[in-house]
């Protein structure tokens, strides 16, 4: 009983200290290969072409783009949740030709639900090689500029603020009330 009370107190203190949110899970990144020359680094909104292998914690491979399906690398837009959050976070600032290992905790992978072969609460390891980086659609960058509180939704206030900025051709100081953050 005492242990449960202490655990609750510690988590409550952590929530209070962190401003009402528990700290977000982190992706562990290890660079396996980085090319000597890097002309550009990946950023949110870019379209990436990647080869990848996925492993469970016990080392069993559950997927490889090189051997499964059509054996082709896959294209996706970084940062718009086309892939798991762990990839969106772990593939930023990469060069074409770079290879990384990402260890992705459940909260940034498939969480409590799991998916297909992946059981709930699985920590996954990916080996990912970026083959190519292209400019993504401008609309993604525009949306990120408008979404002031990063909740992936546009409120009326965020839309009005963005419209005011574009009509005045100068940046109007826009801030959301604390309740909207």
CSV table of C-alpha atoms in Angstrom, one decimal:
chain,number,residue,atom,x,y,z
A,1,UNK,CA,0.0,0.0,0.0
A,2,UNK,CA,2.8,2.4,1.0
A,3,UNK,CA,4.5,1.6,-2.3
A,4,UNK,CA,1.4,2.5,-4.3
A,5,UNK,CA,1.0,5.8,-2.5
A,6,UNK,CA,4.7,6.7,-3.1
A,7,UNK,CA,4.4,5.8,-6.7
A,8,UNK,CA,1.4,8.0,-7.1
A,9,UNK,CA,3.1,10.9,-5.3
A,10,UNK,CA,6.2,10.6,-7.5
A,11,UNK,CA,4.2,10.5,-10.7
A,12,UNK,CA,2.0,13.5,-9.5
A,13,UNK,CA,5.2,15.4,-8.7
A,14,UNK,CA,6.6,14.6,-12.1
A,15,UNK,CA,3.4,15.8,-13.8
A,16,UNK,CA,3.5,19.0,-11.8
A,17,UNK,CA,7.2,19.7,-12.5
A,18,UNK,CA,6.8,19.0,-16.2
A,19,UNK,CA,3.9,21.4,-16.6
A,20,UNK,CA,1.1,18.9,-16.6
A,21,UNK,CA,2.6,16.4,-19.1
A,22,UNK,CA,4.6,13.3,-18.6
A,23,UNK,CA,7.9,13.4,-20.5
A,24,UNK,CA,7.6,12.0,-24.0
A,25,UNK,CA,9.3,8.7,-24.9
A,26,UNK,CA,12.6,9.0,-26.7
A,27,UNK,CA,13.9,7.2,-29.8
A,28,UNK,CA,17.5,5.9,-29.4
A,29,UNK,CA,19.5,6.6,-32.5
A,30,UNK,CA,22.8,5.1,-33.6
A,31,UNK,CA,24.4,6.3,-36.8
A,32,UNK,CA,25.8,3.2,-38.6
A,33,UNK,CA,27.0,5.1,-41.7
A,34,UNK,CA,27.2,8.7,-42.7
A,35,UNK,CA,28.4,9.7,-46.2
A,36,UNK,CA,31.5,11.9,-46.4
A,37,UNK,CA,29.5,14.6,-48.4
A,38,UNK,CA,26.0,15.6,-47.4
A,39,UNK,CA,24.3,18.2,-49.6
A,40,UNK,CA,21.1,18.4,-47.6
A,41,UNK,CA,19.7,16.9,-44.4
A,42,UNK,CA,16.1,15.6,-44.0
A,43,UNK,CA,13.5,17.8,-42.3
A,44,UNK,CA,9.8,17.6,-41.6
A,45,UNK,CA,7.9,17.9,-44.9
A,46,UNK,CA,10.6,16.2,-47.0
A,47,UNK,CA,9.8,13.1,-48.9
A,48,UNK,CA,12.2,10.2,-48.1
A,49,UNK,CA,12.9,7.0,-50.0
A,50,UNK,CA,14.1,4.4,-47.5
A,51,UNK,CA,15.1,0.7,-47.2
A,52,UNK,CA,14.3,-0.7,-43.7
A,53,UNK,CA,14.5,-3.8,-41.6
A,54,UNK,CA,12.4,-4.2,-38.4
A,55,UNK,CA,13.3,-6.4,-35.5
A,56,UNK,CA,11.7,-7.4,-32.2
A,57,UNK,CA,13.7,-7.0,-29.0
A,58,UNK,CA,14.7,-10.7,-29.2
A,59,UNK,CA,16.4,-10.1,-32.5
A,60,UNK,CA,13.7,-11.7,-34.7
A,61,UNK,CA,13.2,-9.8,-38.0
A,62,UNK,CA,9.5,-9.0,-38.6
A,63,UNK,CA,9.9,-7.1,-41.9
A,64,UNK,CA,12.5,-6.1,-44.5
A,65,UNK,CA,11.8,-3.9,-47.5
A,66,UNK,CA,14.7,-5.6,-49.3
A,67,UNK,CA,13.2,-9.1,-49.0
A,68,UNK,CA,9.5,-8.7,-48.5
A,69,UNK,CA,6.7,-7.6,-50.9
A,70,UNK,CA,8.0,-6.0,-54.0
A,71,UNK,CA,11.6,-5.7,-52.5
A,72,UNK,CA,11.6,-2.0,-53.2
A,73,UNK,CA,12.4,1.0,-50.9
A,74,UNK,CA,9.4,3.0,-49.7
A,75,UNK,CA,8.5,6.6,-50.1
A,76,UNK,CA,6.9,8.7,-47.3
A,77,UNK,CA,6.6,12.3,-46.1
A,78,UNK,CA,8.6,12.9,-42.9
A,79,UNK,CA,6.7,14.5,-40.0
A,80,UNK,CA,3.1,14.1,-41.1
A,81,UNK,CA,2.4,10.7,-39.4
A,82,UNK,CA,2.5,8.6,-42.5
A,83,UNK,CA,4.8,6.4,-40.5
A,84,UNK,CA,5.2,5.7,-36.8
A,85,UNK,CA,6.2,8.6,-34.6
A,86,UNK,CA,9.5,7.0,-33.9
A,87,UNK,CA,10.5,7.2,-37.6
A,88,UNK,CA,9.2,10.8,-37.8
A,89,UNK,CA,11.5,11.7,-34.8
A,90,UNK,CA,14.5,9.4,-35.6
A,91,UNK,CA,14.9,10.2,-39.3
A,92,UNK,CA,15.3,14.0,-39.0
A,93,UNK,CA,18.7,15.5,-40.0
A,94,UNK,CA,19.7,12.5,-42.2
A,95,UNK,CA,21.7,12.6,-45.4
A,96,UNK,CA,21.0,10.5,-48.5
A,97,UNK,CA,23.1,7.4,-48.1
A,98,UNK,CA,23.0,7.6,-44.3
A,99,UNK,CA,22.1,4.5,-42.3
A,100,UNK,CA,20.8,4.5,-38.7
A,101,UNK,CA,19.5,2.1,-36.1
A,102,UNK,CA,16.4,3.4,-34.3
A,103,UNK,CA,15.2,1.8,-31.1
A,104,UNK,CA,11.6,2.8,-30.8
A,105,UNK,CA,9.6,2.5,-27.6
A,106,UNK,CA,6.0,1.3,-27.7
A,107,UNK,CA,4.6,4.9,-27.2
A,108,UNK,CA,6.3,5.9,-30.5
A,109,UNK,CA,5.5,2.7,-32.4
A,110,UNK,CA,2.3,0.7,-32.2
A,111,UNK,CA,1.5,1.3,-28.5
A,112,UNK,CA,-1.0,-0.7,-26.5
A,113,UNK,CA,-2.9,-1.9,-29.6
A,114,UNK,CA,0.0,-3.5,-31.5
A,115,UNK,CA,-0.5,-4.1,-35.3
A,116,UNK,CA,-0.4,-7.2,-37.4
A,117,UNK,CA,2.6,-9.3,-36.4
A,118,UNK,CA,3.6,-6.7,-33.8
A,119,UNK,CA,2.2,-7.4,-30.3
A,120,UNK,CA,1.0,-4.7,-27.9
A,121,UNK,CA,3.7,-2.8,-26.0
A,122,UNK,CA,6.6,-3.8,-28.3
A,123,UNK,CA,9.9,-2.0,-28.4
A,124,UNK,CA,11.1,-2.2,-32.0
A,125,UNK,CA,14.5,-1.8,-33.6
A,126,UNK,CA,14.8,-0.6,-37.1
A,127,UNK,CA,17.8,-0.4,-39.4
A,128,UNK,CA,17.0,2.4,-41.9
A,129,UNK,CA,18.9,3.6,-44.9
A,130,UNK,CA,17.8,6.8,-46.6
A,131,UNK,CA,18.3,6.4,-50.3
A,132,UNK,CA,16.9,9.8,-51.5
A,133,UNK,CA,15.5,13.0,-50.1
A,134,UNK,CA,13.1,15.2,-52.1
A,135,UNK,CA,11.3,18.5,-51.3
A,136,UNK,CA,7.8,17.7,-50.0
A,137,UNK,CA,4.7,19.6,-50.7
A,138,UNK,CA,4.6,23.2,-49.5
A,139,UNK,CA,1.2,22.7,-47.9
A,140,UNK,CA,2.8,20.7,-45.0
A,141,UNK,CA,5.1,23.6,-44.1
A,142,UNK,CA,2.2,26.0,-44.3
A,143,UNK,CA,0.1,23.9,-42.0
A,144,UNK,CA,2.9,23.6,-39.5
A,145,UNK,CA,3.3,27.4,-39.5
A,146,UNK,CA,-0.5,27.8,-38.9
A,147,UNK,CA,-0.7,25.1,-36.2
A,148,UNK,CA,0.6,27.3,-33.3
A,149,UNK,CA,0.1,24.7,-30.5
A,150,UNK,CA,1.2,21.6,-32.5
A,151,UNK,CA,-2.0,19.7,-31.9
A,152,UNK,CA,-2.4,18.7,-35.6
A,153,UNK,CA,-5.7,20.7,-35.7
A,154,UNK,CA,-6.5,24.2,-36.8
A,155,UNK,CA,-8.6,26.2,-34.4
A,156,UNK,CA,-10.6,29.3,-35.5
A,157,UNK,CA,-8.0,31.5,-33.7
A,158,UNK,CA,-5.1,29.8,-35.5
A,159,UNK,CA,-6.8,30.3,-38.9
A,160,UNK,CA,-7.6,33.9,-38.2
A,161,UNK,CA,-4.1,34.6,-37.0
A,162,UNK,CA,-2.6,33.0,-40.2
A,163,UNK,CA,-5.0,34.9,-42.4
A,164,UNK,CA,-4.2,38.2,-40.7
A,165,UNK,CA,-0.5,37.5,-41.2
A,166,UNK,CA,-0.9,36.7,-44.9
A,167,UNK,CA,-3.0,39.8,-45.5
A,168,UNK,CA,-0.8,42.2,-43.7
A,169,UNK,CA,2.4,40.8,-45.2
A,170,UNK,CA,4.0,41.2,-41.8
A,171,UNK,CA,4.1,38.9,-38.9
A,172,UNK,CA,1.5,39.8,-36.3
A,173,UNK,CA,2.2,38.5,-32.9
A,174,UNK,CA,-0.2,35.6,-32.5
A,175,UNK,CA,-0.5,33.7,-29.3
A,176,UNK,CA,-3.0,31.2,-28.0
A,177,UNK,CA,-4.6,31.5,-24.6
A,178,UNK,CA,-3.2,28.9,-22.2
A,179,UNK,CA,-6.4,26.9,-22.4
A,180,UNK,CA,-5.8,26.3,-26.1
A,181,UNK,CA,-2.2,25.2,-25.8
